XYZ file of C-alpha atoms in Angstrom:
506
model
C 166.435 139.930 42.421
C 169.387 138.218 45.741
C 172.399 136.688 44.192
C 174.942 135.503 45.770
C 178.604 135.649 43.911
C 180.903 133.306 44.924
C 185.414 133.500 44.612
C 186.929 130.462 44.411
C 190.003 130.937 45.078
C 192.506 127.936 44.471
C 196.084 128.244 46.196
C 198.732 126.425 44.222
C 200.291 123.646 46.347
C 204.275 124.340 47.102
C 205.624 122.674 43.971
C 203.712 123.745 41.813
C 203.818 127.516 39.563
C 203.899 131.446 41.556
C 200.228 131.765 39.966
C 196.898 131.337 41.152
C 193.854 130.672 39.674
C 190.750 132.376 40.124
C 186.949 131.018 39.598
C 184.284 133.219 40.154
C 180.661 132.262 39.765
C 177.427 134.245 40.278
C 174.787 132.583 41.485
C 171.079 133.826 41.995
C 169.068 132.405 44.805
C 166.547 131.221 43.663
C 168.578 127.963 42.045
C 168.853 129.721 38.144
C 171.346 129.789 35.757
C 174.752 130.843 36.558
C 177.496 132.709 34.461
C 181.512 131.899 35.416
C 184.499 133.622 34.989
C 187.508 132.134 35.221
C 191.338 133.912 35.037
C 195.196 133.704 36.106
C 192.615 131.249 55.398
C 186.382 121.660 96.708
C 183.869 123.062 94.689
C 180.826 122.751 93.993
C 179.561 120.860 92.097
C 175.768 119.605 90.870
C 174.327 116.925 88.408
C 171.017 117.337 87.814
C 167.360 116.556 85.993
C 167.113 117.493 82.360
C 166.611 121.810 81.420
C 166.024 121.210 77.848
C 162.806 123.887 76.531
C 161.312 124.332 73.672
C 159.882 122.046 71.165
C 160.914 119.254 68.483
C 160.908 120.688 65.264
C 161.319 119.029 61.201
C 160.607 121.610 59.703
C 163.224 121.495 56.768
C 165.256 125.824 55.843
C 167.464 124.797 53.854
C 168.325 125.136 50.439
C 170.273 122.349 47.382
C 173.198 122.942 45.645
C 172.927 126.279 43.453
C 171.766 125.496 39.513
C 169.147 123.005 39.691
C 166.523 124.542 37.810
C 165.551 127.530 35.218
C 162.906 129.958 34.617
C 161.139 129.014 31.391
C 161.625 130.156 28.305
C 159.260 132.518 27.550
C 159.529 132.470 23.748
C 158.824 128.195 24.583
C 162.398 127.279 23.435
C 163.800 124.728 24.990
C 167.486 124.610 25.739
C 169.861 122.017 25.233
C 170.795 119.425 27.729
C 173.515 120.095 29.238
C 176.864 118.987 28.423
C 179.368 119.311 30.923
C 183.305 120.006 29.803
C 181.863 121.732 26.553
C 183.453 124.236 27.147
C 179.938 126.528 28.241
C 178.728 127.475 31.146
C 175.566 125.360 31.440
C 172.561 125.243 33.832
C 173.411 123.116 37.127
C 176.910 124.089 35.959
C 179.202 125.965 38.398
C 182.411 126.625 35.840
C 182.884 124.533 32.880
C 186.760 124.668 31.846
C 186.065 122.323 28.452
C 189.137 119.863 29.145
C 188.719 115.916 31.692
C 191.263 117.400 34.727
C 189.508 116.862 37.334
C 192.002 118.247 39.697
C 191.868 121.799 38.377
C 190.585 124.779 38.938
C 186.901 123.012 37.672
C 186.243 119.281 37.851
C 184.707 116.994 35.912
C 181.233 117.553 37.448
C 181.682 121.048 36.147
C 181.867 122.682 40.231
C 183.945 124.860 42.066
C 186.529 123.050 44.527
C 185.044 123.570 47.732
C 182.528 125.451 46.210
C 179.217 126.117 48.132
C 176.368 122.121 48.738
C 173.897 124.013 50.854
C 173.033 127.142 53.355
C 170.520 126.752 56.337
C 168.952 129.658 57.380
C 166.888 129.625 61.328
C 165.180 133.692 61.085
C 164.624 135.044 64.615
C 161.503 135.652 66.778
C 161.152 138.973 65.645
C 163.364 141.138 63.886
C 165.006 143.129 66.863
C 166.110 140.034 68.339
C 169.408 138.554 68.687
C 170.379 135.058 66.987
C 174.203 133.739 65.404
C 175.820 130.105 64.410
C 178.635 129.972 67.449
C 179.978 126.435 67.277
C 179.154 123.613 64.781
C 180.099 120.100 64.190
C 179.652 117.091 62.455
C 178.527 113.410 63.602
C 179.487 110.559 62.165
C 176.135 110.003 60.022
C 177.293 112.631 58.225
C 175.059 115.480 59.792
C 175.483 118.911 60.659
C 174.471 120.451 64.263
C 175.018 123.936 65.281
C 174.804 125.724 68.730
C 173.583 128.994 68.076
C 173.453 132.360 70.620
C 169.488 133.181 70.532
C 168.262 136.416 73.003
C 164.573 136.910 72.431
C 163.984 140.994 72.255
C 160.140 142.582 71.184
C 159.570 146.185 71.064
C 155.697 147.075 72.139
C 153.487 149.348 70.416
C 154.973 152.513 73.056
C 157.957 150.933 72.299
C 159.272 149.893 74.987
C 162.040 146.982 74.571
C 161.735 143.126 75.999
C 164.238 141.058 76.279
C 164.901 138.254 77.340
C 167.713 135.460 78.827
C 169.799 134.578 76.703
C 169.477 130.548 75.470
C 171.333 127.879 73.825
C 169.828 127.340 70.680
C 170.831 123.826 69.140
C 169.618 122.899 65.488
C 170.379 119.326 63.451
C 170.760 118.856 60.042
C 170.637 116.076 57.821
C 173.726 115.620 55.282
C 171.233 117.806 52.021
C 170.658 120.647 54.732
C 167.678 119.364 55.795
C 166.395 120.202 59.312
C 165.479 117.373 61.382
C 164.716 118.607 65.243
C 166.320 122.199 67.181
C 165.779 122.962 70.595
C 166.235 125.890 72.884
C 168.558 125.442 76.185
C 168.183 127.184 79.166
C 168.857 127.207 82.281
C 166.529 128.705 84.887
C 166.115 132.525 84.465
C 168.931 133.637 84.184
C 171.436 133.343 80.829
C 172.853 131.031 78.891
C 175.883 131.102 76.344
C 178.010 128.104 74.663
C 181.087 127.935 75.100
C 181.983 124.216 72.917
C 180.034 122.002 71.198
C 181.346 117.913 70.419
C 179.264 114.527 69.734
C 179.894 111.152 70.049
C 180.520 108.337 68.017
C 176.407 107.709 68.354
C 175.420 111.064 67.317
C 174.947 111.886 71.215
C 175.651 115.564 71.560
C 177.903 117.421 74.385
C 177.143 121.222 74.779
C 179.659 123.321 77.840
C 178.974 127.032 78.376
C 178.086 129.583 81.018
C 175.255 129.999 83.279
C 174.445 133.040 85.522
C 174.748 131.600 89.584
C 174.641 133.103 92.824
C 177.698 134.700 93.288
C 178.576 134.909 89.683
C 178.921 132.503 86.260
C 178.844 129.057 86.828
C 180.405 126.909 84.293
C 177.373 124.405 82.634
C 176.937 121.399 80.907
C 174.423 118.751 79.297
C 174.117 115.986 77.688
C 172.062 115.496 74.368
C 170.113 112.693 72.686
C 171.104 113.009 68.957
C 168.417 111.335 67.968
C 166.115 114.975 69.367
C 167.636 116.604 71.434
C 166.387 115.624 74.367
C 168.650 116.641 77.858
C 169.723 113.686 79.527
C 171.723 115.364 82.140
C 172.886 119.051 83.300
C 176.609 119.334 85.308
C 177.113 122.734 86.655
C 180.481 123.855 88.824
C 180.583 126.970 90.694
C 183.587 127.728 92.505
C 185.019 128.097 96.049
C 185.586 131.970 95.984
C 182.557 133.632 95.164
C 183.150 135.307 91.511
C 182.140 134.601 87.089
C 183.290 130.934 86.735
C 183.507 130.313 82.488
C 182.268 127.237 80.419
C 184.332 127.617 76.961
C 184.907 124.504 75.013
C 183.977 120.085 75.568
C 185.626 117.112 73.275
C 184.852 113.737 73.342
C 187.636 111.360 74.533
C 187.962 107.674 73.238
C 186.112 106.253 75.682
C 183.237 108.425 74.955
C 183.228 110.877 77.975
C 183.305 114.254 77.304
C 186.343 116.431 79.336
C 184.984 120.545 79.413
C 187.680 123.288 79.650
C 186.728 126.587 81.067
C 188.311 129.057 83.624
C 187.585 129.547 87.619
C 187.933 131.921 90.565
C 190.561 130.648 92.731
C 190.750 133.557 95.035
C 191.490 137.783 94.588
C 192.891 138.918 91.394
C 193.300 135.005 91.015
C 191.713 132.907 88.232
C 192.577 129.786 86.713
C 192.738 127.332 84.041
C 189.733 124.790 84.124
C 189.287 120.762 83.001
C 186.797 118.686 84.447
C 186.316 114.778 82.562
C 182.304 113.922 83.397
C 180.909 110.646 82.470
C 179.132 110.691 79.716
C 176.260 108.365 80.860
C 175.593 110.267 84.471
C 177.179 114.549 84.135
C 179.283 113.218 87.190
C 182.608 114.308 88.016
C 185.709 112.002 87.007
C 188.602 114.073 87.377
C 189.345 117.431 87.756
C 192.594 119.598 87.584
C 193.872 123.417 86.835
C 196.267 125.600 85.570
C 197.734 128.678 87.024
C 200.992 130.882 85.476
C 203.392 133.034 88.162
C 201.641 135.419 89.789
C 203.536 139.159 88.358
C 202.272 142.042 91.785
C 200.117 139.837 92.649
C 197.990 139.278 89.706
C 197.430 135.339 88.420
C 194.289 135.441 85.984
C 194.763 134.258 83.625
C 191.903 132.509 81.053
C 190.714 128.647 79.998
C 189.635 128.708 76.499
C 188.645 125.710 73.949
C 190.307 122.235 74.288
C 190.960 119.084 72.248
C 191.525 115.377 73.513
C 194.712 113.174 71.373
C 194.555 110.017 69.717
C 195.718 109.180 73.094
C 193.678 110.366 75.800
C 195.771 113.737 76.853
C 193.656 117.044 77.040
C 195.096 119.968 75.271
C 193.493 123.366 76.285
C 194.593 126.726 74.742
C 194.764 128.643 77.211
C 196.007 132.867 78.303
C 198.714 133.232 80.611
C 198.993 136.101 81.940
C 201.801 137.390 82.336
C 202.195 141.171 83.741
C 200.592 144.142 82.688
C 201.538 144.085 79.320
C 202.338 140.453 78.017
C 199.940 137.936 78.446
C 201.089 134.786 76.023
C 198.476 132.717 74.947
C 200.056 129.142 75.799
C 199.224 125.544 75.692
C 198.652 123.373 77.889
C 199.401 119.368 77.592
C 197.509 117.544 80.358
C 197.566 113.393 81.131
C 195.077 111.602 79.910
C 193.859 110.474 83.579
C 194.219 114.263 84.372
C 196.966 115.001 86.184
C 199.663 117.248 85.014
C 200.483 118.874 83.290
C 202.724 117.230 80.992
C 204.294 120.464 78.798
C 203.311 124.052 78.071
C 203.887 125.420 75.271
C 204.163 129.860 73.816
C 205.408 129.830 70.366
C 205.319 133.620 70.639
C 207.010 134.349 74.059
C 209.883 135.787 72.413
C 209.864 138.659 76.161
C 208.682 141.496 74.113
C 205.393 143.148 76.015
C 202.518 141.984 73.885
C 199.008 140.383 74.552
C 198.160 137.214 72.587
C 194.485 135.859 72.808
C 194.480 131.780 72.432
C 192.452 130.867 69.764
C 191.144 127.694 68.763
C 191.997 123.476 68.893
C 191.661 120.771 66.852
C 193.403 116.577 67.137
C 193.721 114.308 64.319
C 193.574 110.739 64.255
C 197.632 110.777 64.415
C 198.224 111.956 67.701
C 198.889 115.985 66.127
C 197.528 118.696 67.740
C 196.509 122.122 65.469
C 195.754 125.291 67.362
C 196.035 128.734 65.960
C 197.467 132.316 67.917
C 195.150 135.484 67.439
C 196.025 139.704 67.902
C 193.979 142.238 67.723
C 193.879 145.396 67.452
C 194.737 147.225 65.263
C 197.459 145.651 63.662
C 195.121 141.834 64.032
C 196.899 138.817 63.065
C 196.826 135.274 63.648
C 198.671 132.233 63.936
C 198.545 128.115 63.202
C 200.484 125.723 64.898
C 200.369 121.656 64.057
C 203.004 120.110 67.149
C 203.065 116.412 67.428
C 203.076 114.341 70.634
C 206.220 115.956 72.120
C 205.572 119.192 71.778
C 207.353 119.941 68.137
C 206.315 122.561 65.963
C 206.288 120.244 62.505
C 205.183 123.266 60.615
C 203.218 126.659 61.337
C 201.473 129.303 58.913
C 199.663 132.748 60.241
C 197.115 135.293 58.658
C 199.735 135.962 55.147
C 199.028 133.004 53.721
C 195.860 133.092 53.819
C 194.728 136.477 52.920
C 193.765 137.871 49.223
C 195.166 141.512 48.328
C 194.544 143.892 51.254
C 190.923 143.075 52.537
C 191.190 142.402 56.476
C 191.123 138.202 56.866
C 190.124 136.629 60.948
C 189.717 133.284 61.376
C 187.292 131.939 63.899
C 188.090 128.634 63.723
C 189.798 125.851 63.003
C 188.383 121.470 62.118
C 190.592 118.247 61.068
C 188.309 116.610 58.353
C 188.763 111.763 58.521
C 191.040 111.641 55.940
C 193.418 114.016 58.667
C 192.857 117.005 56.856
C 192.771 121.074 58.443
C 190.026 123.165 57.522
C 190.024 126.922 58.354
C 187.761 129.487 57.921
C 186.020 132.856 58.979
C 185.368 136.175 57.534
C 186.851 139.503 55.389
C 186.184 142.720 54.842
C 185.146 143.843 51.533
C 184.340 146.769 50.737
C 183.893 150.006 47.405
C 185.395 153.108 48.878
C 184.500 154.785 46.556
C 180.455 155.395 47.434
C 181.729 154.361 51.434
C 180.655 150.407 51.096
C 182.198 147.113 52.763
C 180.070 144.466 53.758
C 181.408 140.992 55.542
C 181.762 137.805 53.186
C 182.972 133.926 54.802
C 185.825 132.659 53.254
C 187.527 128.970 53.651
C 190.592 127.112 53.361
C 191.279 123.609 53.217
C 195.718 122.644 54.121
C 196.655 118.504 53.823
C 198.233 117.211 56.273
C 201.465 118.807 55.521
C 200.163 123.037 55.626
C 199.416 122.790 51.847
C 197.221 124.861 50.494
C 193.947 122.234 49.284
C 191.238 124.457 48.070
C 190.044 127.972 49.384
C 186.891 129.731 48.832
C 185.435 133.167 49.419
C 181.302 133.556 49.774
C 179.595 136.749 49.512
C 176.096 136.888 50.874
C 173.018 137.813 48.890
C 172.270 141.043 47.047
C 169.056 142.802 47.877
C 170.453 147.241 47.969
C 173.725 148.413 47.020
C 176.091 146.342 48.889
C 175.562 142.026 49.495
C 174.566 140.618 52.623
C 176.677 140.522 55.625
C 178.353 136.995 56.513
C 179.455 137.232 59.958
C 181.266 133.636 60.337
C 181.490 132.895 63.717
C 182.730 128.677 63.418
C 184.042 125.953 61.560
C 183.791 122.347 61.687
C 184.497 119.987 58.796
C 181.900 117.568 57.316
C 181.687 113.961 56.953
C 182.885 114.284 53.607
C 186.161 116.792 54.127
C 184.592 119.997 53.440
C 183.935 122.937 55.215
C 180.706 123.737 57.826
C 181.229 127.610 58.593
C 178.079 129.098 60.935
C 176.996 132.766 61.818
C 174.751 135.551 61.238
C 173.119 136.802 58.045
C 172.585 140.370 58.425
C 170.371 141.403 55.640
C 168.162 145.044 55.403
C 167.992 145.480 59.232
C 166.866 141.381 59.178
C 169.751 138.777 61.374
C 169.385 134.736 60.598
C 171.201 132.250 62.424
C 172.998 131.561 58.911
C 174.710 127.883 58.031
C 176.535 126.603 55.039
C 178.420 123.273 53.808
C 180.808 123.125 51.110
C 181.928 120.268 48.777
C 185.774 119.562 49.591
């Protein structure tokens, strides 16, 4: 029997008691009965006609929320109707604490806060193929859009491996997890890799990524019709200097035009942060800016990361600034709404010491605030989360210790702002049974108030077939229209990997 374990970690707020309550719900993957226990995270550019490949489909792959059906009782006995609030866990309930308090660890609908609403799985073309969600966003109608990495790999009867190019798989789900359409995007015969995904007010989709070019990789962007995923235009950028250019992020400005970010090779030993505004109707360039740190020993290899646009129209890019061979600073860069600048930079962890920090993720709310994260990899991985105002003043900060539970290894893979200006954070963690030498990846998500106080959190364990659960390899985080979390990545179980997307309740 396939089982999925849901562990809800209800964080205590700043004004509550120190003890944190935990609700654990075990759900059969076929939507059968549940049990629960309650105890005390001048360059060259080109805009072309559509290059979308693939077909459109209306096949539904999502599953509904758990606990909706039960197997017939062989004795013929029909259990009584479930009554939420009677203190007994019954069919259709994730919890039942026997009270009428709606804001505790079990709602008056007998649902766990931040609990799982639905998951959707998309199989790869073959068992050897690679597939994983890399970006996830919502649109104004409550639909979910996912941009995934897809590479078809086949092995013939003589065990010859045939690898197709890297492509981008885009899928749109309705609010209940039913698939509306999917498209496979590819720019010619080379590799096409996703870097960013955004949706405008009408539901149309902007994607930025990286494609193979004549002298290295090029920045690539496309605009999709939200109704069917067809491409209206594509835009490519190849810098003056031979080398690799990368598309890393895209955001929609207040005027509806997309702003893309990345990095460009600007000379020998010189990479710059790149940002460009495009016209949403045509894909033509509106303006372009670059940024470079101070060279050290002839090197200035700065790396651009994702972008967010503040409510005043100013774009922010989180970047990696090369300081020296042993030091890389994660630096937030603010440009003016017309692309001039930069107006300000912020490196909150710069202390003159040797370290290498990486650009994380970035999001903006409707009140002029920007959230961003910084990561440290290696033997002692960590992440930091910051909220700033329009003067780049840090309003509050959090780090991994504010999210992780116990000694597990927790990693974050994105942040997103809800319509109520709350913040969703999420990623994955390693769990293990040391005595049996077993380990697996679990998904986690947490929602914070605008003041940075925890509202709710949850750890999701994949279905089990064998000795350990499936790996839930989260790669991206978004926020649903109702404030719940969106996660995407891959589910790996018994040698099979599938694109995995999940929506959680607020």
